[in-house]
Coordinates of C-alpha atoms and ligand atoms in Angstrom, one line a residue:
M23 CA 0.0 0.0 0.0
T24 CA 1.5 3.3 -1.0
G25 CA -0.9 5.9 0.1
R26 CA -3.1 6.5 3.1
L27 CA -5.7 9.1 3.8
P28 CA -4.9 11.5 6.6
P29 CA -6.9 11.2 9.8
A30 CA -10.5 12.2 9.2
K31 CA -11.3 15.7 10.5
N32 CA -14.6 16.4 12.3
T33 CA -16.8 19.2 11.3
G34 CA -17.5 19.7 15.0
K35 CA -21.3 20.2 14.5
E36 CA -24.2 17.8 14.0
S37 CA -22.6 16.0 11.1
P38 CA -19.8 13.6 11.9
A39 CA -18.8 13.4 8.2
P40 CA -15.0 13.4 7.7
V41 CA -13.7 16.7 6.1
S42 CA -10.4 17.2 4.5
R43 CA -8.9 20.4 3.3
Y44 CA -7.9 20.5 -0.3
L45 CA -5.7 22.5 -2.5
V46 CA -5.6 22.3 -6.3
K47 CA -2.4 23.8 -7.9
S48 CA -2.9 24.7 -11.5
F49 CA -0.1 24.8 -14.1
G50 CA -0.2 25.6 -17.8
C51 CA -3.1 26.7 -19.9
Q52 CA -6.6 28.0 -19.3
M53 CA -8.0 24.5 -19.9
N54 CA -6.2 23.5 -16.8
V55 CA -7.5 26.5 -14.9
Y56 CA -11.0 25.3 -15.8
D57 CA -10.2 21.7 -14.8
S58 CA -8.7 22.8 -11.5
E59 CA -11.8 24.7 -10.7
R60 CA -14.0 21.7 -11.6
M61 CA -11.8 19.4 -9.4
G62 CA -12.4 21.9 -6.6
D63 CA -16.2 21.7 -7.3
L64 CA -16.0 17.9 -7.1
L65 CA -14.0 17.9 -3.8
A66 CA -16.4 20.5 -2.3
E67 CA -19.4 18.4 -3.3
A68 CA -17.7 15.4 -1.6
G69 CA -17.8 17.5 1.5
H70 CA -14.2 18.7 1.6
V71 CA -13.2 22.4 2.2
P72 CA -10.6 24.5 0.5
A73 CA -7.2 24.8 2.4
A74 CA -5.5 28.1 3.0
G75 CA -2.3 26.8 1.5
T76 CA -0.1 23.8 0.9
D77 CA 0.9 23.6 4.5
D78 CA -2.5 23.0 5.9
A79 CA -3.9 20.9 3.0
D80 CA -4.8 17.3 3.5
I81 CA -5.3 16.7 -0.2
V82 CA -3.0 18.4 -2.7
V83 CA -3.8 18.1 -6.4
L84 CA -1.0 19.1 -8.8
N85 CA -2.7 19.8 -12.1
T86 CA 0.2 19.5 -14.4
C87 CA 1.1 20.8 -17.9
H88 CA 3.2 18.9 -20.4
I89 CA 3.4 21.3 -23.3
R90 CA 7.0 22.6 -22.8
E91 CA 9.9 22.4 -20.5
R92 CA 11.0 19.7 -18.2
A93 CA 7.6 19.4 -16.6
T94 CA 8.2 16.0 -15.2
E95 CA 11.4 17.0 -13.4
K96 CA 9.6 20.0 -11.8
L97 CA 6.8 17.7 -10.8
F98 CA 9.1 15.3 -9.0
S99 CA 10.7 18.1 -7.0
D100 CA 7.2 19.4 -6.0
I101 CA 6.3 15.9 -4.9
G102 CA 9.5 15.7 -2.9
R103 CA 8.6 18.8 -1.0
L104 CA 5.0 17.6 -0.3
R105 CA 6.0 14.2 1.1
Q106 CA 8.0 15.7 4.0
P107 CA 5.7 15.2 7.0
R108 CA 5.2 18.2 9.2
G109 CA 6.0 17.6 12.8
A110 CA 7.7 18.9 15.9
G111 CA 10.4 21.5 15.0
D112 CA 8.6 22.6 11.9
L113 CA 7.8 26.3 12.2
R114 CA 4.9 26.0 9.9
A115 CA 1.6 24.8 11.4
P116 CA 2.1 21.1 11.9
R117 CA -0.2 18.8 10.1
A118 CA -2.4 16.7 12.4
G119 CA -0.4 13.6 13.3
G120 CA 2.6 14.8 11.4
K121 CA 1.2 13.2 8.2
R122 CA 1.9 14.2 4.7
P123 CA -1.1 15.1 2.5
V124 CA -2.7 12.8 0.0
I125 CA -0.9 13.6 -3.2
V126 CA -2.8 13.7 -6.5
V127 CA -1.0 14.2 -9.8
A128 CA -3.6 15.3 -12.5
G129 CA -3.3 16.9 -15.9
C130 CA -1.3 16.2 -19.0
V131 CA 1.9 15.0 -17.3
A132 CA -0.2 12.4 -15.5
Q133 CA -1.6 11.3 -18.8
A134 CA 1.7 11.2 -20.7
E135 CA 4.0 10.0 -17.9
G136 CA 1.6 8.1 -15.6
E137 CA 3.8 5.0 -15.6
E138 CA 7.0 6.8 -14.9
I139 CA 5.4 8.7 -12.0
A140 CA 4.1 5.5 -10.6
A141 CA 7.5 3.9 -10.8
R142 CA 9.5 6.9 -9.5
A143 CA 7.3 8.4 -6.9
P144 CA 5.8 5.8 -4.6
D145 CA 4.3 8.6 -2.4
V146 CA 1.9 9.7 -5.1
D147 CA -1.6 8.4 -4.1
V148 CA -3.6 9.2 -7.2
I149 CA -2.7 9.6 -10.8
V150 CA -5.5 10.9 -13.0
G151 CA -5.6 12.1 -16.5
P152 CA -7.5 15.2 -17.9
L153 CA -10.3 13.1 -19.3
A154 CA -11.0 11.1 -16.2
Y155 CA -10.9 13.6 -13.3
H156 CA -14.6 13.4 -12.7
R157 CA -13.7 10.2 -10.8
L158 CA -11.4 12.1 -8.5
P159 CA -13.3 11.7 -5.2
A160 CA -13.7 8.0 -5.8
L161 CA -10.0 7.7 -6.7
I162 CA -9.0 9.5 -3.4
D163 CA -11.3 7.0 -1.6
A164 CA -9.7 4.1 -3.4
A165 CA -6.2 5.3 -2.5
K166 CA -6.9 4.4 1.1
S167 CA -6.0 0.9 0.1
G168 CA -3.3 1.5 -2.4
R169 CA -2.4 3.9 -5.2
A170 CA -5.3 4.7 -7.6
V171 CA -4.5 5.3 -11.2
D172 CA -7.0 6.5 -13.9
I173 CA -5.5 7.6 -17.2
D174 CA -8.2 6.3 -19.4
M175 CA -9.4 8.4 -22.3
P176 CA -13.1 7.5 -22.2
A177 CA -15.2 8.3 -25.2
V178 CA -18.0 9.5 -22.9
P179 CA -17.1 13.0 -21.9
K180 CA -16.5 13.6 -18.2
F181 CA -18.6 16.8 -18.2
A182 CA -21.9 15.1 -17.7
A183 CA -20.6 13.6 -14.5
L184 CA -19.4 17.0 -13.0
P185 CA -21.5 18.8 -10.3
A186 CA -22.9 22.3 -10.7
R187 CA -20.4 25.0 -11.0
R188 CA -19.6 27.0 -7.9
H189 CA -17.7 29.7 -9.7
Q190 CA -18.0 33.2 -8.3
G191 CA -16.6 36.2 -10.1
A192 CA -17.2 38.5 -13.0
S193 CA -15.1 36.6 -15.5
A194 CA -15.4 32.9 -16.1
F195 CA -13.9 30.2 -18.3
L196 CA -16.2 27.7 -20.0
T197 CA -14.7 24.6 -21.6
I198 CA -16.7 23.8 -24.7
Q199 CA -14.4 21.5 -26.6
E200 CA -11.5 19.4 -25.8
G201 CA -8.7 17.5 -27.6
C202 CA -7.1 18.0 -30.9
D203 CA -7.0 16.1 -34.2
K204 CA -4.5 18.4 -35.9
F205 CA -1.2 16.7 -34.9
C206 CA 1.2 19.5 -35.3
T207 CA 4.6 17.7 -35.3
F208 CA 5.9 19.6 -32.2
C209 CA 2.8 19.2 -30.0
V210 CA 1.9 16.7 -27.3
V211 CA -1.7 17.8 -26.9
P212 CA -3.3 15.2 -29.3
Y213 CA -1.6 12.5 -27.1
T214 CA -2.6 13.9 -23.7
R215 CA -6.0 15.4 -24.4
G216 CA -7.2 12.9 -27.0
A217 CA -9.4 13.4 -30.0
E218 CA -11.5 16.5 -30.6
T219 CA -14.8 16.3 -28.8
S220 CA -17.4 19.0 -28.4
R221 CA -19.9 19.4 -25.6
P222 CA -23.6 19.6 -26.5
L223 CA -25.1 23.0 -27.1
A224 CA -27.8 22.7 -24.5
D225 CA -25.3 21.9 -21.7
L226 CA -23.1 24.9 -22.7
V227 CA -26.0 27.3 -22.7
A228 CA -27.1 25.9 -19.3
E229 CA -23.6 26.3 -17.9
A230 CA -23.3 29.9 -19.3
E231 CA -26.7 30.8 -17.8
A232 CA -25.6 29.4 -14.4
L233 CA -22.4 31.4 -14.5
V234 CA -24.3 34.6 -15.3
A235 CA -26.8 33.8 -12.5
A236 CA -23.7 33.5 -10.2
G237 CA -22.5 37.0 -11.2
A238 CA -20.3 36.4 -14.4
V239 CA -20.6 39.3 -16.9
E240 CA -17.8 37.9 -19.1
I241 CA -17.4 34.3 -20.3
T242 CA -14.4 33.0 -22.2
L243 CA -15.2 29.9 -24.2
I244 CA -12.1 27.6 -24.1
G245 CA -10.8 24.6 -25.9
Q246 CA -7.6 23.4 -27.5
N247 CA -9.3 24.0 -30.8
V248 CA -12.2 26.1 -29.6
N249 CA -13.3 27.1 -33.1
A250 CA -13.5 23.4 -34.2
W251 CA -16.5 23.1 -31.9
A252 CA -19.4 21.4 -33.7
H253 CA -22.3 19.5 -32.3
G254 CA -25.4 18.0 -33.9
G255 CA -25.1 20.1 -37.0
T256 CA -24.4 23.3 -35.1
G257 CA -21.1 25.1 -35.7
F258 CA -19.0 27.4 -33.6
A259 CA -20.4 30.7 -35.0
D260 CA -23.9 29.6 -34.1
L261 CA -22.8 28.7 -30.6
L262 CA -21.4 32.2 -30.2
H263 CA -24.7 33.7 -31.3
R264 CA -26.5 31.5 -28.8
I265 CA -24.2 32.2 -25.8
A266 CA -24.1 35.9 -26.6
A267 CA -27.9 36.0 -26.3
V268 CA -27.8 34.7 -22.6
P269 CA -29.5 37.6 -20.7
G270 CA -27.0 39.5 -18.5
L271 CA -23.9 38.4 -20.4
K272 CA -21.9 41.5 -21.4
R273 CA -18.7 40.1 -22.8
L274 CA -17.9 37.0 -24.8
R275 CA -14.4 35.8 -25.7
Y276 CA -12.9 32.5 -27.0
T277 CA -9.5 30.9 -27.2
T278 CA -7.5 29.1 -28.7
S279 CA -8.4 29.0 -32.3
H280 CA -6.8 27.1 -35.2
P281 CA -6.4 29.1 -38.5
R282 CA -7.9 26.1 -40.5
D283 CA -11.2 26.5 -38.7
M284 CA -11.6 30.2 -39.0
T285 CA -14.8 30.2 -41.1
D286 CA -16.4 33.3 -42.6
D287 CA -19.4 33.0 -40.4
L288 CA -17.1 33.0 -37.4
L289 CA -15.3 36.1 -38.6
A290 CA -18.6 37.8 -39.4
A291 CA -19.7 37.2 -35.8
H292 CA -17.1 39.8 -34.8
R293 CA -19.1 42.3 -36.8
D294 CA -22.5 41.1 -35.8
L295 CA -22.3 40.4 -32.1
A296 CA -21.8 43.4 -29.7
E297 CA -21.0 41.0 -26.9
L298 CA -18.1 39.4 -28.8
M299 CA -15.0 41.2 -27.9
P300 CA -12.7 42.5 -30.7
Y301 CA -9.8 40.2 -29.9
L302 CA -8.6 37.2 -31.9
H303 CA -5.9 34.8 -30.6
L304 CA -4.8 32.9 -33.7
P305 CA -1.5 31.0 -33.3
V306 CA 0.7 30.8 -36.4
Q307 CA 3.9 29.3 -34.9
S308 CA 6.2 30.4 -37.7
G309 CA 6.3 32.8 -40.6
S310 CA 8.3 30.3 -42.8
P311 CA 6.3 28.5 -45.5
R312 CA 8.7 25.5 -45.3
L313 CA 8.5 25.3 -41.5
L314 CA 4.7 25.5 -41.5
K315 CA 4.7 22.4 -43.6
A316 CA 7.3 20.6 -41.4
M317 CA 5.1 21.5 -38.5
N318 CA 2.0 20.0 -40.2
R319 CA 0.1 23.2 -39.5
A320 CA -2.5 22.8 -42.3
H321 CA -2.3 26.4 -43.2
S322 CA 0.2 28.5 -45.1
R323 CA 1.7 31.9 -44.4
D324 CA -0.5 33.4 -47.1
S325 CA -3.7 31.7 -46.0
Y326 CA -3.1 32.9 -42.5
L327 CA -2.5 36.5 -43.6
A328 CA -5.7 36.3 -45.7
T329 CA -7.7 35.1 -42.7
L330 CA -6.4 38.1 -40.6
A331 CA -7.2 40.5 -43.4
K332 CA -10.8 39.1 -43.5
A333 CA -11.0 39.5 -39.7
R334 CA -10.0 43.1 -40.0
A335 CA -12.5 43.7 -42.8
F336 CA -15.3 42.5 -40.5
R337 CA -14.1 44.2 -37.4
P338 CA -11.5 46.9 -38.2
D339 CA -10.4 47.5 -34.6
I340 CA -9.8 43.8 -33.9
A341 CA -6.8 43.2 -31.7
L342 CA -4.7 40.3 -33.0
S343 CA -2.7 37.9 -31.0
G344 CA -0.6 34.8 -31.8
D345 CA 1.8 32.0 -30.6
F346 CA 5.2 31.5 -32.0
I347 CA 7.9 28.8 -31.7
V348 CA 11.5 29.6 -32.4
G349 CA 14.2 27.0 -33.0
F350 CA 11.9 24.3 -34.5
P351 CA 14.3 21.5 -35.9
G352 CA 16.1 22.7 -39.0
E353 CA 15.0 26.4 -38.6
T354 CA 17.6 28.5 -40.5
D355 CA 18.4 32.2 -40.0
A356 CA 16.4 33.1 -43.1
E357 CA 13.4 31.0 -41.9
F358 CA 13.5 32.8 -38.6
A359 CA 13.7 36.1 -40.4
D360 CA 10.4 35.1 -42.1
T361 CA 8.8 34.9 -38.6
L362 CA 10.1 38.3 -37.7
S363 CA 8.8 39.8 -41.0
L364 CA 5.4 38.2 -40.3
V365 CA 5.2 39.8 -36.8
R366 CA 6.0 43.2 -38.3
E367 CA 3.5 42.7 -41.2
V368 CA 0.6 41.7 -38.9
G369 CA 1.1 44.2 -36.1
Y370 CA 0.0 42.0 -33.2
A371 CA -1.5 43.7 -30.2
Q372 CA 0.0 40.9 -28.1
A373 CA 1.8 37.6 -28.8
F374 CA 3.3 34.6 -27.0
S375 CA 6.7 33.1 -28.0
F376 CA 8.4 30.0 -27.0
K377 CA 11.6 28.1 -27.5
Y378 CA 11.0 24.8 -29.2
S379 CA 11.0 22.1 -26.6
P380 CA 11.2 18.4 -27.8
R381 CA 8.2 16.5 -26.5
P382 CA 8.7 12.7 -26.1
G383 CA 6.6 10.8 -28.6
T384 CA 6.1 13.7 -31.1
P385 CA 7.5 13.5 -34.6
A386 CA 9.6 16.7 -34.3
A387 CA 11.5 15.4 -31.2
T388 CA 13.4 13.0 -33.4
M389 CA 13.9 15.2 -36.5
P390 CA 17.5 15.9 -37.5
D391 CA 19.1 19.4 -37.1
Q392 CA 17.8 20.2 -33.6
V393 CA 18.7 23.8 -33.0
P394 CA 21.3 24.6 -30.3
E395 CA 19.9 26.2 -27.1
A396 CA 22.0 29.3 -27.5
V397 CA 20.6 30.0 -31.0
K398 CA 17.0 29.5 -29.6
D399 CA 17.8 32.0 -26.8
E400 CA 19.1 34.6 -29.3
R401 CA 16.1 34.2 -31.6
L402 CA 13.6 34.3 -28.8
A403 CA 15.1 37.6 -27.6
M404 CA 14.9 39.1 -31.1
L405 CA 11.3 37.9 -31.5
Q406 CA 10.2 39.2 -28.2
A407 CA 11.7 42.6 -29.0
A408 CA 9.6 42.7 -32.2
I409 CA 6.5 41.6 -30.4
T410 CA 7.0 44.3 -27.7
E411 CA 7.5 46.9 -30.3
G412 CA 4.2 45.9 -31.9
A413 CA 2.3 45.8 -28.6
L414 CA 3.6 49.3 -27.8
A415 CA 2.4 50.6 -31.2
F416 CA -1.0 49.0 -30.7
N417 CA -1.4 50.4 -27.2
R418 CA -0.2 53.9 -28.3
A419 CA -2.8 53.9 -31.1
S420 CA -5.5 53.3 -28.6
V421 CA -4.8 56.4 -26.6
G422 CA -7.8 58.7 -26.8
R423 CA -10.2 55.8 -27.3
T424 CA -13.3 55.5 -25.0
C425 CA -14.4 52.1 -24.0
E426 CA -15.6 50.0 -21.0
I427 CA -13.1 48.2 -18.8
L428 CA -14.0 45.2 -16.6
L429 CA -12.3 45.7 -13.3
E430 CA -10.5 42.6 -12.2
R431 CA -7.9 43.3 -9.5
P432 CA -6.3 46.0 -7.3
G433 CA -3.3 47.9 -8.8
R434 CA 0.0 48.4 -7.1
K435 CA -0.8 51.8 -5.7
P436 CA -3.7 52.7 -3.3
G437 CA -6.9 53.6 -5.1
Q438 CA -5.7 51.9 -8.3
L439 CA -7.6 49.2 -10.0
I440 CA -6.7 47.2 -13.1
G441 CA -9.3 46.2 -15.7
K442 CA -9.4 44.8 -19.1
T443 CA -10.3 46.8 -22.2
P444 CA -12.3 45.1 -25.0
W445 CA -9.0 44.5 -26.7
L446 CA -7.7 42.7 -23.7
Q447 CA -5.3 45.4 -22.7
S448 CA -4.6 45.7 -19.0
A449 CA -5.9 49.2 -18.1
I450 CA -4.8 50.9 -14.9
V451 CA -7.3 53.3 -13.5
N452 CA -7.8 55.4 -10.4
V453 CA -11.4 55.3 -9.4
E454 CA -13.5 55.8 -6.4
G455 CA -16.7 53.9 -5.6
A456 CA -16.1 51.1 -8.1
R457 CA -15.5 47.5 -7.3
I458 CA -13.8 44.5 -8.8
G459 CA -16.2 43.0 -11.3
D460 CA -17.7 46.4 -12.4
L461 CA -17.7 47.4 -16.0
I462 CA -16.9 51.1 -16.1
P463 CA -16.5 53.6 -19.0
V464 CA -13.1 55.1 -19.4
T465 CA -10.9 57.0 -21.8
I466 CA -7.4 55.6 -22.5
T467 CA -4.8 58.3 -21.7
A468 CA -1.4 56.7 -21.9
A469 CA 0.3 53.6 -23.1
G470 CA 3.2 51.3 -22.4
P471 CA 4.1 47.9 -23.9
N472 CA 2.2 45.8 -21.3
S473 CA -0.6 48.1 -20.2
V474 CA -2.5 51.3 -20.7
E475 CA -3.6 54.0 -18.3
A476 CA -7.2 55.2 -18.3
I477 CA -9.4 57.7 -16.5
P478 CA -13.1 57.1 -15.7
L479 CA -15.3 58.8 -18.3
A480 CA -17.4 60.7 -15.7
R481 CA -14.2 62.4 -14.6
T482 CA -13.2 63.2 -18.2
R483 CA -16.5 65.0 -18.6
A484 CA -16.3 66.8 -15.3
A485 CA -12.8 67.9 -16.2
A486 CA -13.8 69.2 -19.6
Ligands
5AD518 N1 7.7 23.6 -27.8 C1 7.5 24.9 -27.7 N2 6.3 25.4 -27.7 C2 5.2 24.6 -27.9 N3 3.9 24.9 -28.0 C3 3.3 23.7 -28.2 N4 4.1 22.7 -28.2 C4 5.4 23.2 -28.0 C5 6.7 22.7 -28.0 N5 6.9 21.4 -28.1 C6 3.4 26.2 -28.0 C7 2.6 26.6 -29.3 C8 1.2 26.5 -28.8 C9 1.3 27.0 -27.4 C10 0.1 26.7 -26.5 O1 2.4 26.3 -26.9 O2 3.0 27.9 -29.6 O3 0.4 27.4 -29.6
SF4_519 FE1 -1.1 21.3 -30.5 FE2 -1.4 21.9 -33.1 FE3 -3.4 20.8 -31.8 FE4 -2.7 23.3 -31.2 S1 -3.5 22.6 -33.2 S2 -3.2 21.7 -29.7 S3 -0.5 23.2 -31.5 S4 -1.5 19.8 -32.2

C-alpha cells in the first residue's frame, strides 16, 4: 500500500462526516485553470473544504502541464517537498499527526508519464488524466487501500458527471471543446487530451446561464481548438450567437483557435455580435512557409494572412494575437527572419513566443538538425523585442479611445484598479466607488508595452 488518507477531521457540528482540506495547484493553460476549478467543485461536493495553502492541506492536487519544459522533473521536485511530514520543530503549522497530504497528480503529465510517475514516486496516491478527473473523489477514496490510477481516455465525456459550477466572479472560463486532431509535429496535446470532442449546445447554454446567474458578466469559451466546436449540425459561429444571447452576459471571448477552422461566419460574428470582444488569438507558430509544412500546420503563411485580413475587414479595430515557436528543428536564420517579418507585417497587439521544446513521442522530437539552445535564446530575444514593439504601437494607437473596462484586480498603488479593455489590454485606473467586477466607461490616456492608463469617463466629462 503506497498511500493513506490522513486522519478524518470532524466538522464539529451535528454532522460527523470526515472533512479534508484540499488545494488544487494549476499549471499551464486555461483548460487546466477550468479543470482545476472543476476538481475543486468535485471535492467540495464530496464534503471537503478549501485549504488556506499547501501547509494545511490534507489533499494536494498538482494539475500539471506537459506542453513545454522539463515538466516531469519539476513535478518530482514538487512531490518531494510535499512528502515531508510536518512535525515537531517545523515552524509552519504542523499537520495533524505529522502526516503528509494525499498527493494527486492530475493533468497532462499524469496522462503522458503516468507509468514513470508510478515507478519513480511511490508517495503519489492518485494519478488521474485530464479526461478522467470526474472520478477524483472515488479515486481518493480508493487510494486508502493503495495507489489509484486512472489515465483512461473515455469516449464518454466527463462533463456530464461533474457537479454544478460553484464559480463566483465577474469573469469565467467555460470549456466547450477538448482535444485535438491536428497533430502539429511539435505538440503533445493530441496524445494527452485525446481526439477533438465537443460538448452539447444545451449543456453549454445551461452552464453559461448558471455562470451569469452567479455573477459572471464575461465568459471566455475555451478549448484546444475552440473554433473546431461542432455538435449535432451546429457550428461554432452559431454557438457564439446562442451564448451571446444569454441575458445578462456583457462580454464573450474565445480561445484558442486554429487558422484552419476560421470560417467566414465566425469572422462575421465579430461584426454582428456586440458582446463578442474585438480580440482574436490565432496561433501561427512560424512565418516560414517551409517550417509551417514541417510543423504540419495545415495552413500557409498566405492563407493565415488572408484570414487576418478578413477578420479586419469584418471588425476593423480587432486586436490580433498569436503564438510562435523559435528553433523548430532545421530552422535557418532566413526562416527565422520570415517569422520576424510576419510579426511586423501583422502588427500584433500581443503575442506569446516559446523556444521549441522536444516532447517525447512527437515527430519533431526525433527530427534531424535540432537547433542549439544558444541559438534559440538569441532568436527568442529578437522575436520578443519585435512583439513588444508591436504591442507598444497598438497600445499607443488606442490612446484617446473611449471604452468600457472590466475591473479585475487591485493595482499596485492605493486607489488603483486594473481592468481589461475590449482589446484585452490591462488598463490601470484610479477610481473611487467602483468594485472588482464592475464594468466602467473610461478614456485611455497613456500607453506602455504591457498596459495602458485610463481615467473614468465621468471624470473626463467633469474635467472638460
Ligand atoms: N515547444 C514549444 N512550444 C510549444 N507549444 C506547443 N508545443 C510546443 C513545444 N513542443 C506552444 C505553441 C502553442 C502553445 C500553446 O504552446 O505555440 O500554440
Ligand atoms: Fe497542439 Fe497543433 Fe493541436 Fe494546437 S492545433 S493543440 S499546437 S497539435
